Coordinates of C-alpha atoms in Angstrom, one line a residue:
M42 CA 121.9 121.7 108.2
S43 CA 120.6 125.5 107.9
L44 CA 120.9 125.9 111.7
V45 CA 123.8 124.0 112.0
L46 CA 125.8 126.8 109.2
L47 CA 123.8 129.6 110.7
G48 CA 125.7 128.8 114.1
L49 CA 128.8 128.0 112.5
G50 CA 129.3 131.4 111.0
A51 CA 128.3 132.7 114.2
F52 CA 130.5 131.4 116.0
L53 CA 133.2 132.2 113.4
L54 CA 132.2 136.0 113.8
V55 CA 132.7 136.1 117.4
L56 CA 135.9 134.1 117.2
A57 CA 137.9 136.3 114.7
P58 CA 137.8 139.5 117.4
M59 CA 139.0 136.9 119.8
L60 CA 141.5 136.3 117.8
A61 CA 142.5 139.8 117.3
W62 CA 142.3 141.5 120.4
Y63 CA 142.9 138.6 122.8
V64 CA 144.7 136.1 121.5
E65 CA 147.2 137.8 119.5
P66 CA 148.4 140.5 122.5
R67 CA 148.8 137.3 124.7
A68 CA 151.1 135.9 121.9
K69 CA 153.4 139.0 121.7
R70 CA 155.8 137.7 125.0
T71 CA 159.2 138.0 125.1
P72 CA 160.5 133.9 125.2
I73 CA 162.1 132.2 127.9
D74 CA 163.4 129.4 126.3
V75 CA 166.3 131.2 124.4
D76 CA 169.5 129.7 124.0
Q77 CA 171.7 131.5 121.1
I78 CA 174.8 133.1 120.0
T79 CA 175.7 136.0 117.9
V80 CA 179.3 136.9 116.2
F81 CA 180.5 140.6 115.7
K82 CA 183.6 140.7 113.7
G83 CA 185.6 143.7 112.6
T84 CA 189.2 145.5 112.8
G85 CA 190.9 147.4 114.9
S86 CA 193.4 148.0 118.3
Y87 CA 193.8 146.5 121.5
F88 CA 196.3 146.4 124.5
D89 CA 198.4 143.4 124.3
T90 CA 199.3 142.5 128.1
E91 CA 202.3 139.8 126.8
K92 CA 203.7 142.7 124.9
I93 CA 202.2 145.6 126.9
K94 CA 201.7 147.9 124.4
T95 CA 198.6 148.7 122.4
V96 CA 198.6 146.6 118.3
T97 CA 197.0 147.9 116.1
G98 CA 195.1 146.9 112.7
Q99 CA 193.9 143.7 114.6
N100 CA 191.2 141.3 113.6
L101 CA 188.6 141.2 116.5
T102 CA 185.8 139.0 117.3
I103 CA 182.6 139.7 120.1
T104 CA 180.8 136.9 120.8
R105 CA 177.7 136.9 122.8
Q106 CA 175.4 134.1 123.8
V107 CA 172.3 134.4 125.2
R108 CA 170.2 131.5 127.5
G109 CA 167.1 131.6 129.1
D110 CA 166.7 130.7 132.8
V111 CA 163.1 128.6 132.2
A112 CA 162.4 127.4 135.8
D113 CA 163.1 131.2 137.5
S114 CA 161.3 132.7 134.9
D115 CA 158.1 130.4 135.0
K116 CA 158.5 131.2 138.7
S117 CA 158.5 134.8 138.6
G118 CA 156.6 135.1 135.4
R119 CA 159.6 137.4 133.8
A120 CA 162.2 137.1 131.0
I121 CA 165.0 136.5 132.4
W122 CA 168.0 135.8 130.4
D123 CA 172.1 135.2 131.5
V124 CA 174.3 136.8 128.8
S125 CA 177.5 136.1 128.1
T126 CA 180.2 138.7 126.1
S127 CA 183.6 137.9 125.4
V128 CA 185.8 140.2 123.2
D129 CA 188.9 138.2 121.5
P130 CA 191.8 139.0 118.8
D131 CA 192.7 135.9 116.3
K132 CA 195.2 134.4 119.3
S133 CA 192.8 133.9 122.0
L134 CA 190.5 132.0 119.6
P135 CA 188.7 130.0 120.0
A136 CA 188.6 130.4 124.2
A137 CA 188.3 127.2 125.8
D138 CA 188.1 129.8 128.8
P139 CA 186.0 132.8 128.7
H140 CA 188.4 134.5 130.9
D141 CA 190.8 133.7 128.3
S142 CA 189.3 136.3 126.6
L143 CA 190.5 139.5 126.2
Q144 CA 187.0 140.9 127.7
W145 CA 184.7 138.7 129.2
S146 CA 181.3 139.9 131.2
L147 CA 178.4 137.7 132.6
E148 CA 175.3 139.6 132.9
R149 CA 171.8 138.5 134.0
W150 CA 168.9 140.2 132.0
V151 CA 165.0 140.5 133.5
T152 CA 162.6 142.4 131.8
D153 CA 158.2 142.4 131.6
R154 CA 158.1 139.6 128.8
K155 CA 155.1 142.1 127.3
T156 CA 156.6 145.2 127.7
N157 CA 160.7 144.5 127.0
K158 CA 160.9 147.0 130.5
P159 CA 163.2 146.3 133.1
V160 CA 162.6 144.9 135.8
H161 CA 165.0 144.8 139.0
C162 CA 164.6 141.6 140.8
C163 CA 165.9 137.7 140.6
G164 CA 169.4 138.4 140.4
E165 CA 169.7 141.0 138.3
K166 CA 173.2 141.9 136.8
P167 CA 173.9 145.0 136.5
Y168 CA 170.9 147.1 137.4
F169 CA 169.6 148.6 133.9
E170 CA 167.0 151.3 132.4
G171 CA 165.9 152.0 129.5
E172 CA 163.3 150.8 126.7
A173 CA 166.0 148.3 124.7
Y174 CA 169.1 146.2 124.5
L175 CA 168.8 142.4 123.7
K176 CA 165.8 143.6 121.7
F177 CA 163.2 146.1 121.3
P178 CA 159.8 146.2 122.5
F179 CA 157.0 144.1 120.5
D180 CA 155.2 146.7 117.6
V181 CA 158.5 149.0 117.1
E182 CA 157.3 152.8 117.0
K183 CA 159.5 154.6 114.5
R184 CA 160.7 157.0 116.8
T185 CA 163.7 157.4 119.5
Y186 CA 164.2 154.8 121.7
L187 CA 166.2 154.1 125.2
W188 CA 169.2 152.1 124.6
W189 CA 171.1 150.2 127.6
D190 CA 174.8 150.6 127.1
S191 CA 176.5 148.3 129.6
T192 CA 179.9 149.7 129.3
L193 CA 178.9 153.2 129.5
G194 CA 176.4 152.2 132.6
A195 CA 173.4 154.5 131.2
T196 CA 170.9 154.6 128.4
V197 CA 171.9 156.3 124.7
P198 CA 169.0 157.8 122.9
L199 CA 169.1 155.7 119.1
S200 CA 167.0 157.8 116.5
Y201 CA 164.9 156.3 114.1
Q202 CA 166.6 156.5 110.5
G203 CA 164.8 154.7 108.7
K204 CA 163.6 151.3 106.8
K205 CA 166.5 149.5 105.9
K206 CA 167.1 145.3 104.3
I207 CA 168.8 142.8 105.5
Q208 CA 169.9 139.5 104.1
G209 CA 166.4 140.8 101.6
Y210 CA 164.3 141.4 105.3
E211 CA 163.2 144.8 105.8
G212 CA 163.7 146.5 109.6
L213 CA 163.5 149.8 111.2
R214 CA 167.1 151.6 111.3
F215 CA 168.2 153.4 114.9
T216 CA 171.7 154.7 115.2
G217 CA 173.3 156.7 117.7
T218 CA 177.1 157.7 119.2
V219 CA 178.3 158.1 122.7
K220 CA 180.7 160.8 123.7
A221 CA 183.9 160.1 125.9
T222 CA 182.9 159.4 128.8
K223 CA 184.7 158.6 132.0
T224 CA 183.7 155.3 133.9
G225 CA 185.2 154.4 136.0
T226 CA 189.0 153.9 138.0
R227 CA 191.0 150.9 137.8
Q228 CA 195.3 151.0 139.5
V229 CA 198.2 150.7 136.7
P230 CA 201.8 150.9 136.2
G231 CA 202.3 154.9 135.8
R232 CA 203.9 154.1 132.9
L233 CA 200.4 153.6 131.1
V234 CA 199.6 157.1 131.7
K235 CA 202.9 158.9 131.3
Q236 CA 203.8 158.6 134.9
P237 CA 207.1 156.8 134.8
K238 CA 208.2 158.0 137.6
R239 CA 205.2 156.5 139.4
S240 CA 205.1 152.8 139.8
Q241 CA 201.5 152.5 140.5
V242 CA 198.5 155.3 139.4
M243 CA 194.1 155.2 140.1
A244 CA 194.4 156.2 136.3
E245 CA 190.4 157.1 135.1
E246 CA 188.8 154.6 133.0
W247 CA 187.4 156.0 129.7
Y248 CA 184.8 155.0 126.7
A249 CA 182.9 156.3 123.8
N250 CA 181.2 154.7 120.6
H251 CA 182.0 156.0 117.7
G252 CA 178.5 154.3 116.3
I253 CA 176.0 152.5 117.6
E254 CA 173.7 151.0 114.2
L255 CA 170.6 148.5 115.3
V256 CA 168.4 147.1 112.5
A257 CA 164.7 145.7 114.5
D258 CA 162.3 143.6 113.0
Q259 CA 159.2 146.0 113.8
R260 CA 156.7 143.2 114.4
T261 CA 158.4 141.2 117.1
G262 CA 161.5 144.1 117.8
R263 CA 164.8 141.2 117.7
I264 CA 167.7 142.8 116.4
I265 CA 168.2 141.6 112.8
F266 CA 171.1 143.9 112.7
A267 CA 173.9 145.4 114.8
A268 CA 177.1 147.1 114.5
I269 CA 179.0 149.2 117.4
G270 CA 182.3 151.4 117.2
P271 CA 183.7 151.1 121.0
R272 CA 186.9 152.6 121.9
K273 CA 188.4 152.5 125.9
T274 CA 190.8 154.0 127.1
L275 CA 193.4 155.1 130.0
R276 CA 194.0 158.5 131.3
A277 CA 196.1 160.0 133.7
P278 CA 194.3 161.2 137.1
G279 CA 192.6 164.8 135.8
G280 CA 193.9 163.7 132.6
K281 CA 192.2 165.8 129.1
K282 CA 193.8 163.2 126.6
D283 CA 193.8 159.5 126.1
A284 CA 196.8 157.4 127.7
T285 CA 196.6 154.4 126.2
V286 CA 194.2 152.2 124.3
L287 CA 192.5 150.0 125.6
L288 CA 190.8 148.9 122.7
D289 CA 188.9 150.7 119.5
S290 CA 187.6 149.8 116.3
E291 CA 185.3 152.2 114.0
R292 CA 182.8 149.4 113.7
I293 CA 182.4 145.2 114.8
A294 CA 179.1 144.4 113.4
F295 CA 177.2 141.2 113.2
T296 CA 178.3 138.8 110.7
K297 CA 176.4 137.4 107.6
K298 CA 175.5 134.1 109.3
T299 CA 174.0 135.8 112.4
Q300 CA 172.7 138.3 110.4
Q301 CA 170.7 135.4 108.2
S302 CA 170.0 133.4 111.3
Q303 CA 168.7 136.5 112.8
V304 CA 166.1 137.5 109.8
D305 CA 165.0 133.6 110.0
L306 CA 163.9 133.7 113.7
A307 CA 162.2 137.1 112.9
D308 CA 160.5 135.9 109.9
D309 CA 159.2 133.0 111.6
D310 CA 157.7 134.8 115.1
S311 CA 156.8 137.6 113.1
S312 CA 154.6 135.2 111.0
R313 CA 153.1 133.3 113.5
L314 CA 152.1 136.7 114.6
K315 CA 151.0 137.7 111.8
L316 CA 148.7 134.7 111.3
V317 CA 147.3 134.9 114.6
G318 CA 146.8 138.8 114.6
E319 CA 145.7 139.0 110.9
T320 CA 145.6 136.3 108.3
L321 CA 143.3 134.0 110.5
P322 CA 140.8 136.5 111.8
L323 CA 140.1 138.0 108.1
V324 CA 139.8 134.4 106.8
T325 CA 137.5 133.6 110.2
V326 CA 135.5 136.8 109.3
V327 CA 134.8 135.9 105.7
L328 CA 134.0 132.3 106.4
G329 CA 131.6 132.8 109.2
G330 CA 130.1 135.4 107.5
A331 CA 129.4 133.3 104.1
L332 CA 128.5 130.9 106.4
A333 CA 125.8 132.8 108.4
I334 CA 124.5 134.4 104.9
L335 CA 124.3 131.0 104.0
G336 CA 122.3 129.2 107.0
G337 CA 120.3 132.3 107.2
V338 CA 118.7 131.7 103.5
L339 CA 118.2 128.6 104.0
V340 CA 116.4 128.8 107.1
A341 CA 114.4 131.7 105.3
R342 CA 113.7 128.9 102.3
G343 CA 112.7 126.4 104.5
R344 CA 110.1 128.5 106.7
E345 CA 108.4 129.8 103.0
N346 CA 108.5 125.8 102.1
D347 CA 106.6 125.3 105.5
S348 CA 104.2 128.2 104.7
N349 CA 102.9 127.2 101.3
G350 CA 102.5 123.3 102.3
S351 CA 100.3 124.2 105.0
G352 CA 98.0 126.5 102.3
R353 CA 97.7 123.0 100.3
D354 CA 96.2 121.0 102.7
G355 CA 92.7 122.0 102.2
E356 CA 92.5 121.2 98.3
G357 CA 90.7 118.6 96.2
P358 CA 87.6 118.1 95.6
D359 CA 86.3 117.3 99.0
S360 CA 87.5 120.8 100.2
M361 CA 85.7 123.8 100.7
G362 CA 84.9 125.3 97.6
P363 CA 81.8 126.2 94.9
H364 CA 80.4 122.4 94.8
S365 CA 80.8 122.1 98.8
D366 CA 77.6 121.5 100.9
T367 CA 78.0 124.7 102.5
S368 CA 78.3 126.7 99.4
P369 CA 75.7 129.5 98.8
N370 CA 73.9 126.8 96.0
S371 CA 73.7 124.5 97.7
L372 CA 71.1 126.3 100.1
Q373 CA 68.8 127.1 98.0
P374 CA 65.8 125.2 97.6
T375 CA 64.9 123.4 94.1
T376 CA 61.4 124.5 92.4
M377 CA 60.2 122.3 90.4

């Protein structure tokens, strides 16, 4: 039994660093079997194509659905997510067809499952760069990250702003803004850019963001809160001022329901990683050390008992001693 305890203790002591240095790092992989919906809500303005003008003070909803392409992810070894994003005023909700939405986009994101960096393969759309988008890397650091803004078509630096609790769960907060930037052109009626005498004009599309705020779970990189302030406008060719507002909101943020859902997922994933990387190794070290010490003590006692037993084997009235035939007295002759 003593050798069994000693061996088991040694095994647990070897297992502990393997859990911390081998198993946990391999558990930190972006999942591929995702299927989740996040919802943003806020108020703002948008261009109503029926009224042919910008309407203000409207409720706006952004719905994003992320689905992992498990088959292609398994083949490539990458995390491949198909992302559908729609922007709707109240009158287009619920949208039976995403094409009925005010704005709709379909993207395909391919990332390295370990680093979260983009991998340009497997039908990626659009081409993107940066360190964060739908999630941050594992073990988020307290520094500035480059976040990919699809509307801008470029990365935006998000600076670390301390910790923030979302639904009672603490995460790391990052913020940034986007200055007005030309992002493209589109053909529109001249009157939309204050050129009524021209039937069609190749107007400039401009984009800005009043404020981006993301709160990420430090261990998993999952975003537990997000808020954005998009502004999309049209300008006349070479114009210096916005002529028509297509979309504008100071702040559209995760709903309470989405916040709680993201917090629950982050808490569950983080707890699993902590169990493998911290709790189990610590318990294994303590238990392994205790068993090894106990086994060692029992082995030592067993050897001591064996030694004492060997020393008592020759004792008794017939053993070598002063009354034995080989004692000095027995060799002396008796005198009369």
